[in-house]
Coordinates of C-alpha atoms in Angstrom, one line a residue:
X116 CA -61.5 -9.6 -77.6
X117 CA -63.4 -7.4 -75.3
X118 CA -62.1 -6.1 -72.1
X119 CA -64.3 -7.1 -69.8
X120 CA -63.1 -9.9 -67.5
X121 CA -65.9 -12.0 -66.8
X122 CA -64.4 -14.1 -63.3
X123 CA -63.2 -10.8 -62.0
X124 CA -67.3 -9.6 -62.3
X125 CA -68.1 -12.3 -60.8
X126 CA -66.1 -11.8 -57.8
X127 CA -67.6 -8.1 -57.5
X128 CA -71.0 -9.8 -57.6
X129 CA -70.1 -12.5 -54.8
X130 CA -68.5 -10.0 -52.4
X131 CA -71.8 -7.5 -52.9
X132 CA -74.0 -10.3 -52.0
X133 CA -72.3 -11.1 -48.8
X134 CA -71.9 -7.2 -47.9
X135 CA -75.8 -7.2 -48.1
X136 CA -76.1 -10.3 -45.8
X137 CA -74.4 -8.8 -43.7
X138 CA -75.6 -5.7 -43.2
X139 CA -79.2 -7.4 -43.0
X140 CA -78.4 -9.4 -40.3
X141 CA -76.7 -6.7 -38.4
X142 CA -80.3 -4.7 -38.7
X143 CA -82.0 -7.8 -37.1
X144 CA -79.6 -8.0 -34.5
X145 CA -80.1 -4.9 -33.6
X146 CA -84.2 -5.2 -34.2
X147 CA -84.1 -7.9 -31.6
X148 CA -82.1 -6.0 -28.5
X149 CA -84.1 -2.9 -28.9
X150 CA -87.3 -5.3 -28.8
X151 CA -86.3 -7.3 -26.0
X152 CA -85.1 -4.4 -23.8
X153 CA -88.4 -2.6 -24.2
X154 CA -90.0 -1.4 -21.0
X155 CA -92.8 -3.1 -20.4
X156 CA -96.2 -1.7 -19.0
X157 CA -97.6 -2.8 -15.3
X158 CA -101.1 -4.0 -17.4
X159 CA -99.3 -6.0 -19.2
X160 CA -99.8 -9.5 -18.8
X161 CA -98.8 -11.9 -21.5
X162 CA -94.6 -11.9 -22.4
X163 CA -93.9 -10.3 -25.8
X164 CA -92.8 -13.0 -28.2
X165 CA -89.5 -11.7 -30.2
X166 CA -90.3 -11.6 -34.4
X167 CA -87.7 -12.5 -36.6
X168 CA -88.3 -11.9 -40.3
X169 CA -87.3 -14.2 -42.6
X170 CA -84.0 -13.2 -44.5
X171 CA -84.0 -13.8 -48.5
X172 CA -80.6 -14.6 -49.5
X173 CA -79.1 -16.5 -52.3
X174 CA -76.6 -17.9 -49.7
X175 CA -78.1 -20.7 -47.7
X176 CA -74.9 -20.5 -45.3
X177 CA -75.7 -16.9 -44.4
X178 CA -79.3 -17.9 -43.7
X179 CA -78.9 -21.0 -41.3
X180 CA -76.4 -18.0 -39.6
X181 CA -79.2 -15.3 -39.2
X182 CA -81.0 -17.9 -37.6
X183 CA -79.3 -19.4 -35.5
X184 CA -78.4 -15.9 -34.0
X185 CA -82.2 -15.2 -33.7
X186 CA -83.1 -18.4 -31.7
X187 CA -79.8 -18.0 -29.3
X188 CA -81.0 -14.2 -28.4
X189 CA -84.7 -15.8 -27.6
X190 CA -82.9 -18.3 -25.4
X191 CA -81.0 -15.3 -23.5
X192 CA -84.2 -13.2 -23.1
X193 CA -84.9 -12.7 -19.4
X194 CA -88.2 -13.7 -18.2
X195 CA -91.1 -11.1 -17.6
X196 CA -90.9 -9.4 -14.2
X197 CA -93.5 -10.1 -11.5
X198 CA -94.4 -6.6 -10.4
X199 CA -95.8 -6.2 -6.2
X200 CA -97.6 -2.8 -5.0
X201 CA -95.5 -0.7 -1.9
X202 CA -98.6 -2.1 0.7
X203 CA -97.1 -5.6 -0.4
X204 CA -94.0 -5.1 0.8
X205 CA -94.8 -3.3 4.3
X206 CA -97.0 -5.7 5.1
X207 CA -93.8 -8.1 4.5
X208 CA -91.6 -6.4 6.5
X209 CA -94.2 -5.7 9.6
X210 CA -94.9 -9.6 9.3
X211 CA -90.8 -9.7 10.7
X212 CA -91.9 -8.4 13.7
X213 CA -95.4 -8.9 14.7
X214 CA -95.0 -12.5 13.7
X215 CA -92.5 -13.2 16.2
X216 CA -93.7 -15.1 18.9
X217 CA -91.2 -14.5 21.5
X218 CA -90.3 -10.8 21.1
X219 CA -88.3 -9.2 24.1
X220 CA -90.2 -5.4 24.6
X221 CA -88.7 -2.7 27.3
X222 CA -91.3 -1.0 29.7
X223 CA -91.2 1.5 32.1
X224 CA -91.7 1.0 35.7
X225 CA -92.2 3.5 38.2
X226 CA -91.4 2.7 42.0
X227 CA -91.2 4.5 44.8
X228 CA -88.8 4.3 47.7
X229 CA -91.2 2.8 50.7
X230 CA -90.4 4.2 54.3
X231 CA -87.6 1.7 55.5
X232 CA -86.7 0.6 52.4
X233 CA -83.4 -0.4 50.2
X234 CA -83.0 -0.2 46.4
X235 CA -82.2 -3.8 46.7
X236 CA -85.5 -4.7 48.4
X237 CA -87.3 -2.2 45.6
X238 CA -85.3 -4.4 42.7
X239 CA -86.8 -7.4 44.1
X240 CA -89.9 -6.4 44.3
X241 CA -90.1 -5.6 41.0
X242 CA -89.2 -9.2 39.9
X243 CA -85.4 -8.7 39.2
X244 CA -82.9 -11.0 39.3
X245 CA -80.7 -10.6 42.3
X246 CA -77.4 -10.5 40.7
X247 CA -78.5 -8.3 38.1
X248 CA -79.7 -5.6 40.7
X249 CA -76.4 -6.3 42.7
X250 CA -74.7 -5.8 39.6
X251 CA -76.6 -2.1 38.5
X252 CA -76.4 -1.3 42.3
X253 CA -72.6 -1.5 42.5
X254 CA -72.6 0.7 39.9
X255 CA -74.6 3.0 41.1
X256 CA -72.9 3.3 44.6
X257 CA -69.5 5.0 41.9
X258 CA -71.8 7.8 41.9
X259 CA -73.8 7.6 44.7
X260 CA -74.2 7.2 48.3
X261 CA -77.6 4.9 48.9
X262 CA -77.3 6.1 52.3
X263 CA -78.6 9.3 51.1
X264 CA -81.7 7.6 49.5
X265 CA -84.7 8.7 51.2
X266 CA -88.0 7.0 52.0
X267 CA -90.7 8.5 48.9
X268 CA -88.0 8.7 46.2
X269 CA -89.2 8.2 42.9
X270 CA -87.0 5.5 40.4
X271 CA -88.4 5.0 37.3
X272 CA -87.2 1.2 36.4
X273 CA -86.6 0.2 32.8
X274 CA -87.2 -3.6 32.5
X275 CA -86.9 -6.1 29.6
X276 CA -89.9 -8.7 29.3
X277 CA -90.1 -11.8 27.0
X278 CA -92.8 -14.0 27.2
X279 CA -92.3 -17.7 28.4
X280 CA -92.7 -20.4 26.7
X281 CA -95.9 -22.7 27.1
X282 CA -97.6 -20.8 29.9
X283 CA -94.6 -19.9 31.8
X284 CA -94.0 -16.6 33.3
X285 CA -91.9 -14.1 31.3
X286 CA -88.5 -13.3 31.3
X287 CA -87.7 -10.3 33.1
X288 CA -84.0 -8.5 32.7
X289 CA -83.0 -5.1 33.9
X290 CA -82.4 -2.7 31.0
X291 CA -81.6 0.4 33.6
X292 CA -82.8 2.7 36.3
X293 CA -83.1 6.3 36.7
X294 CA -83.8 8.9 39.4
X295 CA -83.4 12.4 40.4
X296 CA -81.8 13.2 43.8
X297 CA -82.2 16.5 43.5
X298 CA -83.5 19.2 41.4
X299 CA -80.1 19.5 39.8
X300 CA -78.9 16.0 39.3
X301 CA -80.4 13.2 37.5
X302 CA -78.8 9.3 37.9
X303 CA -79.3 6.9 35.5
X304 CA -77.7 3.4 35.4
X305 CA -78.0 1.8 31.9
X306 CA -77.1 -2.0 30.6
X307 CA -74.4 -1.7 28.3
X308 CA -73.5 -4.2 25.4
X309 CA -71.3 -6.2 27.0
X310 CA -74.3 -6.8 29.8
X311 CA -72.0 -5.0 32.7
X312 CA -74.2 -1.7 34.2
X313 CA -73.0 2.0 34.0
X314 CA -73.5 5.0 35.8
X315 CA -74.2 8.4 34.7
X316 CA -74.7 12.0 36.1
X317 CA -76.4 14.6 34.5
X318 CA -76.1 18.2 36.2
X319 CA -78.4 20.5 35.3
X320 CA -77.4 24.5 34.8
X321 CA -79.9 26.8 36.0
X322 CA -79.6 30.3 36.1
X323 CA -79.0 32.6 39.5
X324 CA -80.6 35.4 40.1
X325 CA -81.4 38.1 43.2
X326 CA -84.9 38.8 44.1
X327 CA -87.1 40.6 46.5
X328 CA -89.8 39.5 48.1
X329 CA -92.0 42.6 50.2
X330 CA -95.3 43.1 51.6
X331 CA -97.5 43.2 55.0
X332 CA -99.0 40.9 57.7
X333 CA -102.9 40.7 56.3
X334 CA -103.2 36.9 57.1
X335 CA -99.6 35.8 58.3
X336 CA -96.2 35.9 57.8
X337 CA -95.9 32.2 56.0
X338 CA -99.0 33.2 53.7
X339 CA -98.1 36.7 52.3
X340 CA -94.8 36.0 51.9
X341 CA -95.6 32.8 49.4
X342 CA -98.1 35.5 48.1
X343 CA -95.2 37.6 47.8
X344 CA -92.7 35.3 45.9
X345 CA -91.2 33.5 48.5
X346 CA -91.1 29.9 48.8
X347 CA -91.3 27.6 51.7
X348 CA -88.0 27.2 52.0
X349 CA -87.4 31.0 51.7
X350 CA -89.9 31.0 54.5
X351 CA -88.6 28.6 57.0
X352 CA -84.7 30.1 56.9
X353 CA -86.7 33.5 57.2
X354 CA -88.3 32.1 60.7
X355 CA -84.9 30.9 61.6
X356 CA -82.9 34.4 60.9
X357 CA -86.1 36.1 63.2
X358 CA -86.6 33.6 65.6
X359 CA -83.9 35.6 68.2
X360 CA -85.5 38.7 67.6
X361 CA -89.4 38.1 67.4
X362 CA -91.7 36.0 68.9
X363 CA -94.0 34.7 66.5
X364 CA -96.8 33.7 68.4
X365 CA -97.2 37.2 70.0
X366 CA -95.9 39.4 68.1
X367 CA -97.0 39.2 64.4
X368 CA -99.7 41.6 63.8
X369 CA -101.6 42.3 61.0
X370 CA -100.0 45.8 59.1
X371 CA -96.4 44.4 59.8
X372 CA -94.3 45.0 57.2
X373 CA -91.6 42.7 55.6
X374 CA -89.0 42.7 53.1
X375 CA -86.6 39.7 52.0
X376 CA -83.8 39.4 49.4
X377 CA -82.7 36.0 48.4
X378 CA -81.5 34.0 45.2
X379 CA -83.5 32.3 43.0
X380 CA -82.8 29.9 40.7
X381 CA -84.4 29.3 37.6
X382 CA -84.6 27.2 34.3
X383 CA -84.2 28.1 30.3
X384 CA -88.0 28.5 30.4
X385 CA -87.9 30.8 33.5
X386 CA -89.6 28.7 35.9
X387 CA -88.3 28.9 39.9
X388 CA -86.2 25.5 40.1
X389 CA -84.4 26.3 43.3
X390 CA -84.3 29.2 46.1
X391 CA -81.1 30.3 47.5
X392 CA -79.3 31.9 50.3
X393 CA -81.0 34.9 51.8
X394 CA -78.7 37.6 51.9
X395 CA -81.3 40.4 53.8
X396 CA -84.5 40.5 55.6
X397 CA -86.3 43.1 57.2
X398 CA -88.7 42.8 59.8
X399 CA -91.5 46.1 61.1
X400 CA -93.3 45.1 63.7
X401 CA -93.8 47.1 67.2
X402 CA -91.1 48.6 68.9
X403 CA -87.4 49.2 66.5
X404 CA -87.8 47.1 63.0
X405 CA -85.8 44.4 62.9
X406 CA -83.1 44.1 59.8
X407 CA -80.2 41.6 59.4
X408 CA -77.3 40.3 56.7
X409 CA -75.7 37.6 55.8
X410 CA -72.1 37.6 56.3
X411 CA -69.3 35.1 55.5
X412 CA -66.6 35.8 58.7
X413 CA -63.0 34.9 57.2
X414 CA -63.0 31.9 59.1
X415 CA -65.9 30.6 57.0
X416 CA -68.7 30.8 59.7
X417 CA -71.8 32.4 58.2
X418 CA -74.4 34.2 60.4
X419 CA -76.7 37.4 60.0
X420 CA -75.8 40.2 61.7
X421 CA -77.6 44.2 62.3
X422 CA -76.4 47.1 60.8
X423 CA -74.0 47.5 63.0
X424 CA -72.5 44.3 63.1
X425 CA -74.5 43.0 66.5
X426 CA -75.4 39.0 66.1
X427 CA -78.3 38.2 65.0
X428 CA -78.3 34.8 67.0
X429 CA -78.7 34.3 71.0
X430 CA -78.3 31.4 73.3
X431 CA -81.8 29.8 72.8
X432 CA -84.6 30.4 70.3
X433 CA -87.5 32.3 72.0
X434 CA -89.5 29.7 70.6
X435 CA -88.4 25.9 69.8
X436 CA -91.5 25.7 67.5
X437 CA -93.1 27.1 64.3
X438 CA -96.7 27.8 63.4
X439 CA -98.0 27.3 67.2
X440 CA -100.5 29.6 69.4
X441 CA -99.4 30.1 72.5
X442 CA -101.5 28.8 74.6
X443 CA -100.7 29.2 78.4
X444 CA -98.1 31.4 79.4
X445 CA -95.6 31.1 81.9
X446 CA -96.9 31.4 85.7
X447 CA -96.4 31.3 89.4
X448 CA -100.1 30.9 90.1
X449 CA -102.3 29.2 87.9
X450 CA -105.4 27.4 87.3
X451 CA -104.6 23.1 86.6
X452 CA -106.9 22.7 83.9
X453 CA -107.1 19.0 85.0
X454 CA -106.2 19.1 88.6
X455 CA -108.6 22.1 89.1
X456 CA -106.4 23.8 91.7
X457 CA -103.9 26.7 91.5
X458 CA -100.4 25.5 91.0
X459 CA -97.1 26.9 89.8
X460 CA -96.4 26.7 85.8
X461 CA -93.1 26.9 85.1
X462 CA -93.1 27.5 81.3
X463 CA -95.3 27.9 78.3
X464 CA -97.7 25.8 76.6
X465 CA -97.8 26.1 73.0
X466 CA -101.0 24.2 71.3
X467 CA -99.8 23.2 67.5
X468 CA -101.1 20.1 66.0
X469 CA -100.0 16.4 66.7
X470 CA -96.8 15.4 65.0
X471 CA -95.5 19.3 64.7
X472 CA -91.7 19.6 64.6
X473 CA -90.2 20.3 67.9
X474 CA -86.7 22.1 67.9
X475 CA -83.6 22.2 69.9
X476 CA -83.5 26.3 71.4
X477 CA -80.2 26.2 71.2
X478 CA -76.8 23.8 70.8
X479 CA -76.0 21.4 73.9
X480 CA -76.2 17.9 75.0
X481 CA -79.5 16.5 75.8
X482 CA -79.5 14.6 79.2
X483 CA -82.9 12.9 79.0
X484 CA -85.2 11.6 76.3
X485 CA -88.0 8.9 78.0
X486 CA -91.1 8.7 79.6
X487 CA -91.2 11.3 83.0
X488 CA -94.3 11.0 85.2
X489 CA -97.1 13.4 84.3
X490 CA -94.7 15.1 81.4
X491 CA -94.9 12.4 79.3
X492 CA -92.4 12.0 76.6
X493 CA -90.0 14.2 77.6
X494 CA -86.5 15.6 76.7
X495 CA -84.0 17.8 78.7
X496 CA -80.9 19.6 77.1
X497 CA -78.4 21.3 78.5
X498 CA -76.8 24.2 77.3
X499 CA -73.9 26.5 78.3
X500 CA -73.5 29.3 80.8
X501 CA -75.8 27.1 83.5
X502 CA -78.9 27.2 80.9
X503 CA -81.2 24.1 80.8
X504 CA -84.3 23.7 78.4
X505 CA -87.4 21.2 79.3
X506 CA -89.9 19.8 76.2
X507 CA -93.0 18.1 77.5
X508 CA -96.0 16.2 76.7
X509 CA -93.9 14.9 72.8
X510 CA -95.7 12.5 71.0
X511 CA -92.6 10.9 70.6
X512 CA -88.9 11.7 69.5
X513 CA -86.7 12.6 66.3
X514 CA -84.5 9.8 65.1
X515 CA -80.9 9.3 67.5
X516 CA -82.7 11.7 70.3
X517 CA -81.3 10.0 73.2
X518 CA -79.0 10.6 76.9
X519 CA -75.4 12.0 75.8
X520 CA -76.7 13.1 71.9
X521 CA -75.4 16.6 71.1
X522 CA -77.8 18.7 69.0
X523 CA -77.4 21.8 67.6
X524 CA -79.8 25.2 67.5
X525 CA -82.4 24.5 65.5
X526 CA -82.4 20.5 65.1
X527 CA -85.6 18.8 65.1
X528 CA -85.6 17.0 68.3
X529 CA -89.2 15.8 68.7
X530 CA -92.9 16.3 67.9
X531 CA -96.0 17.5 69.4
X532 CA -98.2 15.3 71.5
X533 CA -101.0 15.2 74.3
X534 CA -98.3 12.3 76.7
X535 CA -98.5 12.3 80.1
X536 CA -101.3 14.8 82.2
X537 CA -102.6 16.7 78.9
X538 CA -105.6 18.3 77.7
X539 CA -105.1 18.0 74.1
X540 CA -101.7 18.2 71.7
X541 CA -99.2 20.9 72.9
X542 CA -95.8 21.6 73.7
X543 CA -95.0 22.4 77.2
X544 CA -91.6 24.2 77.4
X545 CA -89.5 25.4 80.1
X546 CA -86.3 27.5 80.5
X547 CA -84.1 27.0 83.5
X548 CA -81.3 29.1 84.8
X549 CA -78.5 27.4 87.6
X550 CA -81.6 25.1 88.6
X551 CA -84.6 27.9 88.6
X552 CA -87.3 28.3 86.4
X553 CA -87.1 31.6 84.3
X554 CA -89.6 33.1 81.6
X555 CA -88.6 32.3 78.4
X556 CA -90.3 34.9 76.6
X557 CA -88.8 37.7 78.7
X558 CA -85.7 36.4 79.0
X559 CA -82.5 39.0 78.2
X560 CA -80.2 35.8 76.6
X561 CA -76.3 36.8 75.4
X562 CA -75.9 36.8 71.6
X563 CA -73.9 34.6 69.7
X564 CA -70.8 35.3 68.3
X565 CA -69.5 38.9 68.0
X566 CA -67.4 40.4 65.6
X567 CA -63.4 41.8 66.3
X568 CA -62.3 45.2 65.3
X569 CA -60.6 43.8 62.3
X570 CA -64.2 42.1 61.0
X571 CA -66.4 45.2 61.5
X572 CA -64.8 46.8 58.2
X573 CA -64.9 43.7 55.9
X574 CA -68.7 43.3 57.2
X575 CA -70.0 46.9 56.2
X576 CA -68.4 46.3 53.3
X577 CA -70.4 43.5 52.8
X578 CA -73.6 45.3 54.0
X579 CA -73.5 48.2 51.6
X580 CA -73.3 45.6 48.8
X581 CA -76.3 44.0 50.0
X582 CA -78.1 47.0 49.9
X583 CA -77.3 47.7 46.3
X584 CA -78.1 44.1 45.2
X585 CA -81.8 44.8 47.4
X586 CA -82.3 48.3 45.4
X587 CA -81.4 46.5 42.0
X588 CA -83.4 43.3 42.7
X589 CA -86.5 42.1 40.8
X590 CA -89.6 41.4 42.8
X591 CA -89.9 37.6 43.3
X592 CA -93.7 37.6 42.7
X593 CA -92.6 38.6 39.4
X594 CA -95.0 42.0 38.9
X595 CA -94.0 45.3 37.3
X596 CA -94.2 46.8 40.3
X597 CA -90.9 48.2 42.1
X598 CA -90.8 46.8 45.2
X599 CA -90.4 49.9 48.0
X600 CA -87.3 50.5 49.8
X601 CA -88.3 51.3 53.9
X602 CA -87.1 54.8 54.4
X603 CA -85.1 53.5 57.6
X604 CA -83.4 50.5 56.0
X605 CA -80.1 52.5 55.4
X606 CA -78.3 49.3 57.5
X607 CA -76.2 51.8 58.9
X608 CA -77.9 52.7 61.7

């Protein structure tokens, strides 16, 4: 008998047979996956059916199998993806917004502080609630004093509108406010999310620097010294540090030479922000030139003083009024231009335009502010060492003016008019001494305060720095040119 064993062959046969099933099937499976995760192209428009080849096998079992797998993995396919271009979908998202209806939107309104006015009363008449603005205006007054808020201040309101519904008027809610004081500080008050207000201060740094502003009269003082670098304000505290020592309607010539040192303040970008202090200013005119610093006395009391330490300052101002002509001049015989005959005049007339500033001459306690016969409005002050100063003809007076006030040097007081017996708008101002008329523009008046032994070294200390900081300075009109030193202004002298 032969060795060959014909069950066991068959075996071998049967377990071949199933080995290629199997491997068959596992090349379909794998057919179908890589056929049904193929990308498919943005053209495309019909879904890719999946093709399943028929499977020959002897085994009908392993055929209903193959099958069966086939159709399950159709059944799991995911369906074709619906592709949509990026305009598609911002167009969507934009539809969020400018479909609504009822949208809240923040705008800005700018106000202005009318003459008379409150915040409250600005809130108001913006349209906002009146709890809400008490609410931001309690806040505001952590920060601030609304005392301070003057007429011509401009807020810049930031309000919340939505529209009503069916023709009614919209919403209005008050998001913040903001306004700047000063050049240095800004104030804002802002809703925060709790709806309760908050107040914030933003201080803005500025950089300090000494400059010099020189020249000569060709037009006048207040025009060549802008032209020059100054500023108004530089300007204005000039007149006040001269007004002792020069009378400005008389004697400012043209060929006068100037020469003032004060601090500037200025911005990242270099622009003039602020002006200072001055610390020295200079005056050549007729007669002695006129030159004066700022000094600090221990006791805190600033003032400008010579070279030698004499006070710049005197009793009364040779003139309580900037910018005027002189007009008439004081008199003991002189032509009424309305009466038409030869009368006394017992001070100066200085013609300046209606509404000019009128100032005290010096500090005291005014004793009349009212209507007085041909004078018109009129105020009297009284000052030390039996001095009394007269203002005539006003067009009315400065706010708290009144009998028993005390003003200091300087303080506005009133303005010019044409009240009372007047030919036109002027200031009519008189200087009496122990009850008699005097002249106030030759008057020999006491200085202010003087400096003790112990001061006079601590003040040419002082001086002789001032003098280096006015050598070193930059000129203020901001030229290459080195301003010039006056060959007299040593300070020492």
């Amino acid at each position: 008998m032969s060795s060959f064993d014909v069950s066991r062959a068959d075996a071998h046969r049967t377990r071949g047979l199933v080995a290629a099933a199997s491997l068959s099937l596992s090349a379909i499976l794998l057919f179908a996956l890589m056929t049904g995760h193929e990308p498919q192209s943005d053209a495309a428009t019909l879904e890719r059916e999946p093709v399943t080849e028929p499977i020959q096998v002897s085994n009908d079992t392993q055929t209903t199998e193959a099958t069966t797998v086939a159709e399950r993995h159709r059944a799991t396919e995911p369906p074709a993806m619906s592709l949509a271009f990026p305009s598609d979908i911002i167009a969507l998202n934009d539809a969020a917004f400018l479909d609504c209806t009822r949208c809240a939107t923040t705008i800005q309104v700018e106000r202005e502080v009318p003459r008379g006015g409150t915040l409250a009363g600005l809130l108001d008449d913006a349209g906002i609630d009146r709890v809400e603005a008490a609410r931001a205006i309690s806040a505001l007054n952590t920060l601030y004093d609304l005392r301070y808020l003057r007429a011509g201040q401009d807020i810049r309101l930031y309000v919340e509108t939505t529209p009503g519904l069916d023709g009614e008027a919209a919403e209005l809610r008050l998001n913040g406010l903001s306004f700047r004081p000063d050049v240095e500080r800004s104030i804002t008050v802002a809703r925060t999310w709790n709806d309760e207000y908050r107040a914030r201060e933003t201080i803005a740094q500025f950089d300090r620097e000494m400059v010099r502003s020189t020249g000569e009269i060709t037009t006048s003082l207040y025009v060549d010294a802008l032209n020059a670098g100054a500023t108004d304000r530089v300007v204005v505290e000039l007149a006040g540090v001269l007004a002792y020592a020069i009378d400005f309607q008389r004697s400012i010539q043209p060929g006068d030479g100037f020469d003032i040192v004060f601090e500037r303040f200025v911005d990242e970008e270099g622009d003039t922000a602020r002006t200072g202090d001055i610390l020295y200013a200079r005056y050549e005119g007729r007669g002695e030139p006129k030159e004066f610093f700022r000094y600090e006395t221990p006791d805190g009391i600033v003032g400008y003083y010579s070279g030698d330490g004499a006070s710049a300052q005197r009793l009364l101002m040779l003139t309580p009024i900037n910018g005027a002509r002189l007009s008439s001049h004081f008199s003991r015989a002189r032509r009424h231009p309305i009466l038409g005959y030869t009368r006394r005049h017992n001070g100066t007339d200085f013609a300046a335009p209606r509404g000019t500033p009128v100032y005290a001459a010096g500090n005291g306690v005014v004793e009349r502010a009212n209507r007085y016969g041909s004078f018109g409005n009129y105020v009297r002050i009284r000052h030390a060492n039996g001095f009394e100063t007269a203002y005539a003809h006003l067009n009315g007076f400065a706010r708290n003016i009144r009998a028993g006030t005390r003003v200091t040097q300087g303080q506005v007081i009133a303005y010019v008019g044409t009240t009372g017996r007047s030919t036109g708008p002027h200031l009519h101002y008189e200087v009496h001494h122990n009850g008699t008329p005097v002249n106030p523009m030759t008057l020999d008046l006491p200085t202010g305060r003087q400096l003790n032994e112990d001061e006079i070294p601590l003040f040419e200390a002082e001086r002789d720095r001032i003098l280096a900081i006015r050598d070193a300075a930059a000129n203020a009109a901001g030229t290459s040119d080195t301003p010039q030193v006056a060959e007299n202004g040593s300070g020492a002298q």
